[in-house]
Short mmCIF file of C-alpha atoms and ligand atoms in Angstrom, two decimals:
data_model
loop_
_atom_site.label_atom_id
_atom_site.label_comp_id
_atom_site.label_asym_id
_atom_site.label_seq_id
_atom_site.Cartn_x
_atom_site.Cartn_y
_atom_site.Cartn_z
CA UNK A 271 6.17 -8.80 -19.23
CA UNK A 272 8.06 -11.64 -18.72
CA UNK A 273 9.27 -10.77 -15.63
CA UNK A 274 5.76 -9.75 -14.33
CA UNK A 275 4.54 -13.37 -15.69
CA UNK A 276 7.38 -14.88 -13.34
CA UNK A 277 6.52 -12.87 -10.38
CA UNK A 278 2.91 -13.68 -10.78
CA UNK A 279 3.67 -17.52 -11.16
CA UNK A 280 5.78 -17.61 -8.00
CA UNK A 281 3.24 -15.61 -6.00
CA UNK A 282 0.67 -18.23 -6.97
CA UNK A 283 3.19 -20.91 -6.39
CA UNK A 284 3.89 -19.30 -2.67
CA UNK A 285 0.00 -19.27 -2.10
CA UNK A 286 -0.37 -22.87 -3.20
CA UNK A 287 2.67 -23.93 -0.75
CA UNK A 288 1.21 -21.94 2.17
CA UNK A 289 -2.33 -23.48 1.79
CA UNK A 290 -0.69 -26.97 1.64
CA UNK A 291 1.46 -26.58 4.53
CA UNK A 292 -1.12 -25.19 6.44
CA UNK A 293 -3.90 -27.84 5.74
CA UNK A 294 -2.59 -31.29 5.70
CA UNK A 295 -5.62 -33.40 5.86
CA UNK A 296 -4.55 -37.17 6.52
CA UNK A 297 -6.01 -40.42 6.02
CA UNK A 298 -4.82 -43.32 8.17
CA UNK A 299 -4.50 -46.82 6.87
CA UNK A 300 -3.18 -49.88 8.63
CA UNK A 301 -1.66 -52.31 5.99
CA UNK A 302 -1.04 -55.08 8.82
CA UNK A 303 0.55 -53.47 11.85
CA UNK A 304 -0.01 -54.87 15.43
CA UNK A 305 -2.10 -51.83 16.22
CA UNK A 306 0.54 -50.59 18.66
CA UNK A 307 1.12 -47.70 16.21
CA UNK A 308 -2.51 -46.85 15.32
CA UNK A 309 -3.02 -46.40 19.11
CA UNK A 310 -0.16 -43.90 19.04
CA UNK A 311 -1.63 -42.19 15.92
CA UNK A 312 -4.91 -41.92 17.63
CA UNK A 313 -3.46 -40.47 20.71
CA UNK A 314 -1.84 -37.84 18.58
CA UNK A 315 -5.11 -36.94 17.34
CA UNK A 316 -6.79 -36.54 20.63
CA UNK A 317 -7.40 -33.14 22.66
CA UNK A 318 -4.24 -33.73 24.45
CA UNK A 319 -1.87 -33.23 21.66
CA UNK A 320 -4.63 -31.54 19.38
CA UNK A 321 -3.32 -31.68 15.88
CA UNK A 322 -6.15 -29.35 14.61
CA UNK A 323 -3.74 -26.20 15.80
CA UNK A 324 -1.66 -27.17 12.98
CA UNK A 325 -4.61 -27.61 10.57
CA UNK A 326 -4.49 -31.52 10.60
CA UNK A 327 -7.85 -33.24 10.13
CA UNK A 328 -8.42 -36.90 10.03
CA UNK A 329 -10.56 -37.75 7.06
CA UNK A 330 -12.16 -41.21 6.14
CA UNK A 331 -12.09 -40.65 2.51
CA UNK A 332 -8.84 -40.67 0.61
CA UNK A 333 -10.08 -38.30 -1.96
CA UNK A 334 -10.38 -35.66 0.68
CA UNK A 335 -6.66 -36.33 2.10
CA UNK A 336 -3.22 -35.24 1.18
CA UNK A 337 -1.06 -37.32 3.58
CA UNK A 338 -1.34 -41.11 3.79
CA UNK A 339 -0.33 -42.25 7.02
CA UNK A 340 0.64 -46.19 6.79
CA UNK A 341 1.35 -48.16 9.79
CA UNK A 342 2.88 -51.84 9.72
CA UNK A 343 4.42 -54.12 7.22
CA UNK A 344 2.27 -54.76 3.91
CA UNK A 345 0.44 -58.19 3.98
CA UNK A 346 0.02 -59.90 0.91
CA UNK A 347 -3.78 -59.37 1.42
CA UNK A 348 -3.59 -55.55 2.27
CA UNK A 349 -1.22 -54.93 -0.81
CA UNK A 350 -3.86 -54.28 -3.51
CA UNK A 351 -5.86 -52.30 -0.87
CA UNK A 352 -2.84 -50.01 0.16
CA UNK A 353 -2.26 -49.35 -3.86
CA UNK A 354 -5.89 -48.65 -4.46
CA UNK A 355 -6.05 -46.10 -1.69
CA UNK A 356 -2.93 -44.47 -2.61
CA UNK A 357 -4.20 -44.05 -6.32
CA UNK A 358 -7.44 -42.93 -4.84
CA UNK A 359 -5.79 -39.78 -3.46
CA UNK A 360 -6.09 -36.62 -5.44
CA UNK A 361 -2.44 -35.13 -6.42
CA UNK A 362 -0.03 -33.73 -4.66
CA UNK A 363 0.00 -36.74 -2.12
CA UNK A 364 2.39 -37.78 0.40
CA UNK A 365 3.24 -40.87 2.40
CA UNK A 366 4.46 -41.15 6.10
CA UNK A 367 5.28 -44.36 7.13
CA UNK A 368 5.07 -44.80 11.07
CA UNK A 369 6.83 -47.51 12.98
CA UNK A 370 9.70 -50.00 12.54
CA UNK A 371 7.47 -52.37 10.71
CA UNK A 372 6.52 -49.87 8.09
CA UNK A 373 10.23 -49.07 7.46
CA UNK A 374 11.68 -52.55 7.35
CA UNK A 375 9.08 -54.94 8.21
CA UNK A 376 10.15 -55.17 11.63
CA UNK A 377 9.44 -58.05 13.76
CA UNK A 378 7.13 -59.30 10.70
CA UNK A 379 10.35 -59.59 8.77
CA UNK A 380 10.07 -62.62 6.70
CA UNK A 381 6.72 -64.04 7.53
CA UNK A 382 5.00 -66.10 5.02
CA UNK A 383 2.21 -63.57 4.45
CA UNK A 384 4.14 -60.33 4.40
CA UNK A 385 4.89 -58.67 1.10
CA UNK A 386 7.58 -56.42 2.81
CA UNK A 387 7.73 -52.88 4.08
CA UNK A 388 5.56 -49.90 2.80
CA UNK A 389 8.50 -48.60 0.52
CA UNK A 390 8.23 -51.76 -1.70
CA UNK A 391 4.51 -51.04 -2.69
CA UNK A 392 4.36 -47.14 -2.77
CA UNK A 393 6.64 -44.20 -2.77
CA UNK A 394 7.39 -42.98 1.00
CA UNK A 395 8.11 -39.25 1.63
CA UNK A 396 8.60 -39.36 5.61
CA UNK A 397 9.71 -42.50 7.92
CA UNK A 398 8.91 -42.35 11.46
CA UNK A 399 10.77 -44.97 13.67
CA UNK A 400 9.94 -46.57 16.95
CA UNK A 401 7.94 -49.38 18.07
CA UNK A 402 5.56 -47.73 18.52
CA UNK A 403 6.71 -44.14 17.96
CA UNK A 404 5.59 -41.68 20.51
CA UNK A 405 2.72 -39.11 19.58
CA UNK A 406 5.21 -36.26 19.60
CA UNK A 407 7.39 -38.28 17.09
CA UNK A 408 4.55 -38.65 14.70
CA UNK A 409 3.77 -35.08 14.92
CA UNK A 410 7.41 -34.15 14.28
CA UNK A 411 7.10 -36.58 11.16
CA UNK A 412 4.32 -34.58 9.98
CA UNK A 413 6.06 -31.38 10.65
CA UNK A 414 9.26 -32.62 8.75
CA UNK A 415 6.97 -33.70 5.57
CA UNK A 416 5.56 -30.12 5.82
CA UNK A 417 9.06 -28.58 5.86
CA UNK A 418 9.96 -30.37 2.86
CA UNK A 419 7.02 -28.70 0.87
CA UNK A 420 8.52 -25.38 1.45
CA UNK A 421 11.21 -24.52 -1.02
CA UNK A 422 14.47 -24.23 0.60
CA UNK A 423 17.57 -22.28 -0.95
CA UNK A 424 20.01 -25.16 -0.16
CA UNK A 425 19.75 -28.68 1.02
CA UNK A 426 20.18 -28.96 4.70
CA UNK A 427 21.99 -32.20 5.95
CA UNK A 428 21.24 -33.18 9.37
CA UNK A 429 24.22 -34.40 11.27
CA UNK A 430 23.13 -37.29 14.00
CA UNK A 431 23.45 -35.95 17.25
CA UNK A 432 26.23 -37.60 19.51
CA UNK B 223 -23.07 -0.91 -11.39
CA UNK B 224 -24.00 -0.74 -7.88
CA UNK B 225 -25.84 -3.92 -8.23
CA UNK B 226 -23.12 -5.77 -9.78
CA UNK B 227 -20.85 -4.72 -6.92
CA UNK B 228 -23.53 -5.69 -4.49
CA UNK B 229 -23.69 -9.21 -6.33
CA UNK B 230 -19.91 -9.64 -6.30
CA UNK B 231 -18.28 -7.96 -3.44
CA UNK B 232 -20.47 -6.45 -0.75
CA UNK B 233 -22.68 -7.36 0.71
CA UNK B 234 -23.03 -10.63 -1.69
CA UNK B 235 -20.19 -12.64 -2.99
CA UNK B 236 -16.81 -11.95 -1.92
CA UNK B 237 -17.99 -10.60 1.74
CA UNK B 238 -20.10 -13.60 2.55
CA UNK B 239 -17.37 -15.94 1.56
CA UNK B 240 -15.19 -14.27 3.90
CA UNK B 241 -17.67 -13.96 6.58
CA UNK B 242 -18.69 -17.54 6.21
CA UNK B 243 -14.96 -18.63 6.73
CA UNK B 244 -14.67 -16.53 9.71
CA UNK B 245 -17.60 -17.69 11.44
CA UNK B 246 -16.64 -21.29 10.40
CA UNK B 247 -13.48 -20.49 12.48
CA UNK B 248 -15.42 -19.21 15.33
CA UNK B 249 -17.49 -22.23 15.38
CA UNK B 250 -14.47 -24.40 15.12
CA UNK B 251 -12.52 -22.47 17.78
CA UNK B 252 -15.57 -22.48 20.25
CA UNK B 253 -15.98 -26.15 20.06
CA UNK B 254 -12.21 -26.81 20.41
CA UNK B 255 -12.31 -24.69 23.59
CA UNK B 256 -15.26 -26.46 24.79
CA UNK B 257 -13.27 -29.64 24.31
CA UNK B 258 -10.23 -28.38 26.06
CA UNK B 259 -8.16 -28.01 23.01
CA UNK B 260 -6.34 -25.16 21.72
CA UNK B 261 -8.19 -25.17 18.41
CA UNK B 262 -7.32 -23.96 14.97
CA UNK B 263 -5.41 -21.00 13.89
CA UNK B 264 -7.71 -17.85 12.39
CA UNK B 265 -6.54 -18.30 8.81
CA UNK B 266 -7.41 -22.22 8.93
CA UNK B 267 -10.76 -22.27 6.80
CA UNK B 268 -8.83 -20.12 3.92
CA UNK B 269 -6.13 -22.34 4.10
CA UNK B 270 -8.34 -25.34 3.79
CA UNK B 271 -10.49 -23.99 0.88
CA UNK B 272 -7.33 -22.59 -0.97
CA UNK B 273 -5.76 -25.82 -0.60
CA UNK B 274 -8.84 -27.74 -2.07
CA UNK B 275 -9.20 -25.47 -4.79
CA UNK B 276 -5.56 -25.87 -6.06
CA UNK B 277 -5.65 -29.69 -5.62
CA UNK B 278 -6.36 -32.13 -8.31
CA UNK B 279 -10.00 -32.82 -8.78
CA UNK B 280 -10.56 -36.44 -9.45
CA UNK B 281 -13.58 -37.65 -11.44
CA UNK B 282 -14.67 -40.92 -10.49
CA UNK B 283 -15.73 -43.81 -13.09
CA UNK B 284 -19.30 -44.38 -13.62
CA UNK B 285 -20.39 -40.66 -12.89
CA UNK B 286 -22.16 -38.58 -15.05
CA UNK B 287 -19.10 -35.96 -15.47
CA UNK B 288 -21.25 -32.85 -16.43
CA UNK B 289 -23.38 -33.46 -13.45
CA UNK B 290 -20.14 -34.20 -10.95
CA UNK B 291 -18.93 -30.77 -12.13
CA UNK B 292 -22.11 -28.40 -12.13
CA UNK B 293 -23.57 -29.46 -8.75
CA UNK B 294 -21.04 -27.83 -6.35
CA UNK B 295 -21.29 -24.72 -8.65
CA UNK B 296 -25.28 -24.93 -8.33
CA UNK B 297 -25.02 -25.38 -4.53
CA UNK B 298 -22.63 -22.46 -4.00
CA UNK B 299 -24.88 -20.19 -6.34
CA UNK B 300 -27.91 -21.04 -4.36
CA UNK B 301 -26.64 -20.20 -1.10
CA UNK B 302 -25.14 -16.86 -2.34
CA UNK B 303 -28.44 -16.07 -3.94
CA UNK B 304 -29.88 -16.58 -0.75
CA UNK B 305 -27.60 -14.65 1.14
CA UNK B 306 -28.42 -11.38 -1.22
CA UNK B 307 -31.93 -11.44 0.52
CA UNK B 308 -31.01 -11.40 4.13
CA UNK B 309 -29.61 -8.32 5.98
CA UNK B 310 -26.04 -9.30 5.93
CA UNK B 311 -23.91 -6.86 8.04
CA UNK B 312 -26.76 -4.80 9.35
CA UNK B 313 -27.49 -3.21 5.82
CA UNK B 314 -30.67 -3.62 3.81
CA UNK B 315 -30.85 -6.68 1.92
CA UNK B 316 -29.18 -6.20 -1.56
CA UNK B 317 -32.09 -7.19 -3.22
CA UNK B 318 -35.60 -7.29 -1.99
CA UNK B 319 -39.34 -8.06 -3.12
CA UNK B 320 -42.46 -9.06 -1.75
CA UNK B 321 -42.27 -12.80 -1.26
CA UNK B 322 -38.49 -13.13 -1.08
CA UNK B 323 -38.77 -15.10 2.27
CA UNK B 324 -40.03 -18.04 0.42
CA UNK B 325 -37.28 -17.68 -2.21
CA UNK B 326 -34.59 -17.56 0.50
CA UNK B 327 -35.74 -20.66 2.29
CA UNK B 328 -35.52 -22.74 -0.87
CA UNK B 329 -32.56 -21.27 -2.13
CA UNK B 330 -30.79 -22.24 1.34
CA UNK B 331 -32.46 -25.93 0.60
CA UNK B 332 -30.54 -25.89 -2.79
CA UNK B 333 -27.38 -26.65 -1.38
CA UNK B 334 -28.84 -29.70 0.43
CA UNK B 335 -30.30 -30.66 -2.68
CA UNK B 336 -27.41 -30.51 -4.66
CA UNK B 337 -25.37 -32.43 -1.86
CA UNK B 338 -27.80 -35.55 -2.41
CA UNK B 339 -27.87 -35.28 -5.99
CA UNK B 340 -24.11 -35.18 -5.95
CA UNK B 341 -24.10 -38.52 -3.59
CA UNK B 342 -26.56 -40.15 -5.87
CA UNK B 343 -24.46 -39.43 -9.02
CA UNK B 344 -21.55 -41.29 -7.63
CA UNK B 345 -21.31 -45.10 -7.61
CA UNK B 346 -20.04 -45.57 -4.17
CA UNK B 347 -22.13 -47.29 -1.55
CA UNK B 348 -21.04 -44.52 0.99
CA UNK B 349 -22.11 -41.50 -0.75
CA UNK B 350 -25.04 -43.47 -2.00
CA UNK B 351 -26.35 -43.94 1.76
CA UNK B 352 -25.23 -40.43 2.24
CA UNK B 353 -27.13 -39.17 -0.11
CA UNK B 354 -30.29 -41.27 1.01
CA UNK B 355 -30.01 -39.91 4.57
CA UNK B 356 -29.28 -36.21 3.25
CA UNK B 357 -32.63 -36.30 1.50
CA UNK B 358 -34.53 -38.18 4.21
CA UNK B 359 -33.33 -35.46 6.80
CA UNK B 360 -34.47 -32.79 4.22
CA UNK B 361 -37.83 -34.01 4.17
CA UNK B 362 -38.09 -34.37 7.88
CA UNK B 363 -36.94 -30.94 8.96
CA UNK B 364 -37.87 -28.86 6.32
CA UNK B 365 -41.58 -28.47 7.10
CA UNK B 366 -41.49 -27.53 10.71
CA UNK B 367 -38.29 -25.15 9.70
CA UNK B 368 -40.33 -23.40 7.15
CA UNK B 369 -43.28 -23.01 9.39
CA UNK B 370 -40.98 -21.85 12.10
CA UNK B 371 -39.92 -19.02 9.93
CA UNK B 372 -43.40 -18.22 8.67
CA UNK B 373 -44.50 -17.55 11.90
CA UNK B 374 -42.79 -14.05 12.13
CA UNK B 375 -43.81 -13.29 8.68
CA UNK B 376 -47.41 -13.98 9.76
CA UNK B 377 -47.19 -11.62 12.88
CA UNK B 378 -45.40 -8.87 10.76
CA UNK B 379 -48.13 -9.32 8.00
CA UNK B 380 -45.62 -9.36 5.34
CA UNK B 381 -43.30 -11.89 3.31
CA UNK B 382 -40.75 -9.66 2.64
CA UNK B 383 -37.38 -10.34 4.95
CA UNK B 384 -36.57 -6.27 5.13
CA UNK B 385 -40.10 -5.76 6.49
CA UNK B 386 -40.13 -8.43 8.80
CA UNK B 387 -36.95 -7.35 10.18
CA UNK B 388 -38.04 -3.52 10.70
CA UNK B 389 -40.99 -5.22 12.58
CA UNK B 390 -38.85 -7.27 14.74
CA UNK B 391 -36.72 -4.27 15.43
CA UNK B 392 -39.86 -2.12 16.49
CA UNK B 393 -41.78 -4.75 18.96
CA UNK B 394 -40.43 -7.06 21.84
CA UNK B 395 -37.97 -9.61 20.55
CA UNK B 396 -39.77 -12.34 19.01
CA UNK B 397 -37.79 -15.00 20.81
CA UNK B 398 -39.76 -13.72 23.95
CA UNK B 399 -43.14 -14.13 22.44
CA UNK B 400 -42.65 -17.17 20.06
CA UNK B 401 -40.06 -19.11 22.17
CA UNK B 402 -41.12 -22.33 20.77
CA UNK B 403 -40.88 -21.12 17.03
CA UNK B 404 -37.53 -19.89 17.81
CA UNK B 405 -36.07 -23.28 19.28
CA UNK B 406 -37.57 -24.86 16.16
CA UNK B 407 -36.02 -22.38 14.00
CA UNK B 408 -32.67 -23.00 15.52
CA UNK B 409 -32.94 -26.67 15.46
CA UNK B 410 -34.02 -26.67 11.92
CA UNK B 411 -30.92 -24.55 11.19
CA UNK B 412 -28.63 -27.30 12.76
CA UNK B 413 -30.45 -30.10 10.66
CA UNK B 414 -29.82 -27.83 7.47
CA UNK B 415 -26.12 -27.50 8.32
CA UNK B 416 -25.85 -30.97 9.19
CA UNK B 417 -24.30 -30.49 12.67
CA UNK B 418 -24.55 -32.68 15.68
CA UNK B 419 -27.12 -34.12 16.74
CA UNK B 420 -28.45 -34.25 13.18
CA UNK B 421 -25.13 -35.11 11.35
CA UNK B 422 -26.17 -38.50 10.49
CA UNK B 423 -25.70 -37.75 6.93
CA UNK B 424 -22.19 -37.34 7.04
CA UNK B 425 -21.35 -39.64 10.04
CA UNK B 426 -17.63 -39.88 9.77
CA UNK B 427 -17.59 -42.96 11.93
CA UNK B 428 -19.86 -45.05 9.80
CA UNK B 429 -20.42 -43.81 6.04
CA UNK B 430 -17.08 -41.89 5.67
CA UNK B 431 -18.11 -38.54 4.38
CA UNK B 432 -21.60 -39.14 3.31
CA UNK B 433 -22.39 -37.98 -0.07
CA UNK B 434 -19.29 -36.09 -0.58
CA UNK B 435 -17.37 -39.26 -0.24
CA UNK B 436 -15.98 -39.01 -3.87
CA UNK B 437 -15.47 -35.16 -4.28
CA UNK B 438 -12.08 -34.03 -4.05
CA UNK B 439 -10.46 -30.83 -4.80
CA UNK B 440 -12.68 -27.89 -6.33
CA UNK B 441 -15.98 -29.68 -5.85
CA UNK B 442 -15.18 -30.27 -2.43
CA UNK B 443 -14.04 -26.70 -1.68
CA UNK B 444 -17.26 -25.23 -3.41
CA UNK B 445 -19.36 -27.75 -1.18
CA UNK B 446 -17.48 -26.34 2.03
CA UNK B 447 -17.78 -22.65 0.96
CA UNK B 448 -21.39 -23.39 0.13
CA UNK B 449 -21.95 -24.83 3.73
CA UNK B 450 -20.32 -21.60 5.19
CA UNK B 451 -22.49 -19.31 3.41
CA UNK B 452 -25.39 -21.22 4.49
CA UNK B 453 -24.28 -20.75 8.18
CA UNK B 454 -24.00 -17.08 7.63
CA UNK B 455 -27.31 -16.63 5.86
CA UNK B 456 -28.97 -19.28 8.22
CA UNK B 457 -27.77 -17.22 11.54
CA UNK B 458 -28.57 -13.88 10.05
CA UNK B 459 -31.93 -14.74 9.27
CA UNK B 460 -32.60 -16.36 12.64
CA UNK B 461 -31.19 -13.23 14.57
CA UNK B 462 -33.10 -10.80 12.13
CA UNK B 463 -36.29 -12.71 12.76
CA UNK B 464 -36.18 -13.77 16.35
CA UNK B 465 -33.71 -11.76 18.16
CA UNK B 466 -35.17 -8.08 17.45
CA UNK B 467 -33.87 -7.44 14.10
CA UNK B 468 -30.69 -6.11 12.61
CA UNK B 469 -30.22 -2.73 11.88
CA UNK B 470 -26.61 -2.11 12.09
CA UNK B 471 -23.22 -3.79 11.96
CA UNK B 472 -22.57 -3.96 15.63
CA UNK B 473 -26.06 -5.54 16.21
CA UNK B 474 -25.42 -7.74 13.34
CA UNK B 475 -21.90 -8.90 14.82
CA UNK B 476 -23.27 -9.44 18.38
CA UNK B 477 -26.50 -10.91 17.43
CA UNK B 478 -25.02 -13.58 14.80
CA UNK B 479 -22.25 -14.39 17.15
CA UNK B 480 -24.85 -14.90 20.16
CA UNK B 481 -26.62 -17.58 17.88
CA UNK B 482 -23.05 -19.06 16.75
CA UNK B 483 -22.51 -19.52 20.51
CA UNK B 484 -25.58 -21.24 20.91
CA UNK B 485 -24.86 -23.46 17.96
CA UNK B 486 -21.67 -24.56 19.25
CA UNK B 487 -22.53 -25.27 22.70
CA UNK B 488 -25.35 -27.47 21.56
CA UNK B 489 -23.39 -29.20 18.96
CA UNK B 490 -20.71 -30.00 21.76
CA UNK B 491 -23.27 -31.00 24.25
CA UNK B 492 -25.21 -33.73 22.36
CA UNK B 493 -24.44 -37.02 20.40
CA UNK B 494 -25.60 -37.67 17.04
CA UNK B 495 -28.96 -39.01 16.32
CA UNK B 496 -29.66 -42.13 14.21
CA UNK B 497 -31.30 -41.17 10.89
CA UNK B 498 -34.36 -42.80 12.01
CA UNK B 499 -34.34 -41.09 15.33
CA UNK B 500 -33.85 -37.79 13.42
CA UNK B 501 -37.03 -38.20 11.43
CA UNK B 502 -38.88 -39.25 14.53
CA UNK B 503 -37.68 -36.28 16.53
CA UNK B 504 -38.94 -34.11 13.76
CA UNK B 505 -42.40 -35.57 13.02
CA UNK B 506 -43.27 -36.48 16.42
CA UNK B 507 -41.94 -33.51 18.10
CA UNK B 508 -40.77 -30.85 15.77
CA UNK B 509 -44.18 -30.57 13.66
CA UNK B 510 -45.87 -30.84 17.25
CA UNK B 511 -44.24 -27.96 18.39
CA UNK B 512 -44.41 -25.63 15.60
CA UNK B 513 -48.13 -26.40 15.43
CA UNK B 514 -48.50 -25.64 19.00
CA UNK B 515 -46.83 -22.35 18.29
CA UNK B 516 -49.38 -21.67 15.24
CA UNK B 517 -52.24 -22.46 17.58
CA UNK B 518 -50.86 -20.01 20.09
CA UNK B 519 -50.24 -17.40 17.15
CA UNK B 520 -53.87 -17.72 16.14
CA UNK B 521 -55.18 -17.95 19.47
CA UNK B 522 -53.71 -14.84 20.41
CA UNK B 523 -54.99 -13.01 17.43
CA UNK B 524 -58.74 -14.25 18.06
CA UNK B 525 -58.58 -12.91 21.75
CA UNK B 526 -56.75 -9.62 21.18
S1 SF4 C 35 6.31 -50.91 14.97
FE1 SF4 C 35 6.05 -52.03 16.57
S2 SF4 C 35 4.04 -51.11 17.59
FE2 SF4 C 35 4.33 -50.48 15.27
S3 SF4 C 35 3.41 -52.11 14.08
FE3 SF4 C 35 5.42 -52.83 14.26
S4 SF4 C 35 5.30 -54.11 16.16
FE4 SF4 C 35 3.63 -53.14 16.19
#
């Protein structure tokens, strides 16, 4: 009986993970970037790269989204908005930080109006470096995020190449 | 027992839901191909809906929680009921009585009404504007849409969908004898489904997601499924009335896919109308066209 229940639960978990990894809906927020990264994100969503074939859809409302794609450093003014958007998203939610600025503050580091990088305000799951990163890199970041969702038997440590 | 099976599995319930998701995929795939994209994978709508169903449902502040929770259920129930009265998959409708055409058309409107109420229920400017637009649009296309579906009923001399279906099967295709009515019915269906050019109620670039902005998880999934079922029921009705009836599964697939193809083509080819333009188009041209169709019908009756 217990085994049946366990099997049932694992089956349900599998279905949930399958659905989540195959249908990541994203919402995009710019918390103070120079717009370079945002243009690359938009490029990744255009027919040239066609993210819909992976099930990625851009949604306007944080209530509909699973993945928050953030760009840029967090300015003092955008901090509350970023937090509010993050809080509005339903569980489970994930954050992808795009660009050097989102990772470390980049060229804006030390500015009088900057709180810091994204990580200082909300938890980030995947970082995509670059100034700005190419659309391929952004897609790779989202795919890495989806890979994290799947249960893996043992942790994989990637050695840096070269 | 058989009636319960018809309600839950075939041709109602489960079958329409799966059929709806399949047709949503066909629609999205066609649009993607028209835009020179690869398009979604075949199980995409299923994955979307399952994901939404298992996600958290956030109930925002300042809403009537009971209404917030029940409205998606009402919407889905309405369209599922409508699907019971149309010849899904080419079989006779599961339930049928004299006058079921009117019931079906109003059941299809229930989804739109529920969407509008859902938007008005939440304290959010986007959903409020979306709700206003949804209901405005409902009142603009509803009358011509209804009249366009009543014309075949009048010719067939019955208000029962299965009898009109039989009549359409025995005579020349009604799209040839009543072309204007067919066009208005098709456009009305596009308005009902809120697809371009009539997608002002959920214009992503202006009002986020319209009336459903605050919905997440289960509620959103139920509205999505409702939209899919409405698509199936609507195009089945259209094909049954105007494309020479539906009497077997092969005819069903061919004719509904043909309608879906036209829907996808028009939807890719045109841009969005502003809400005032939508109302203008319907009341200035839609109504006029459908009245013209009715005049022609009456004229034909008098002459022959
Ligand atoms: S990483 Fe580069 S492109 Fe992106 S926001 Fe910062 S400066 Fe702009």
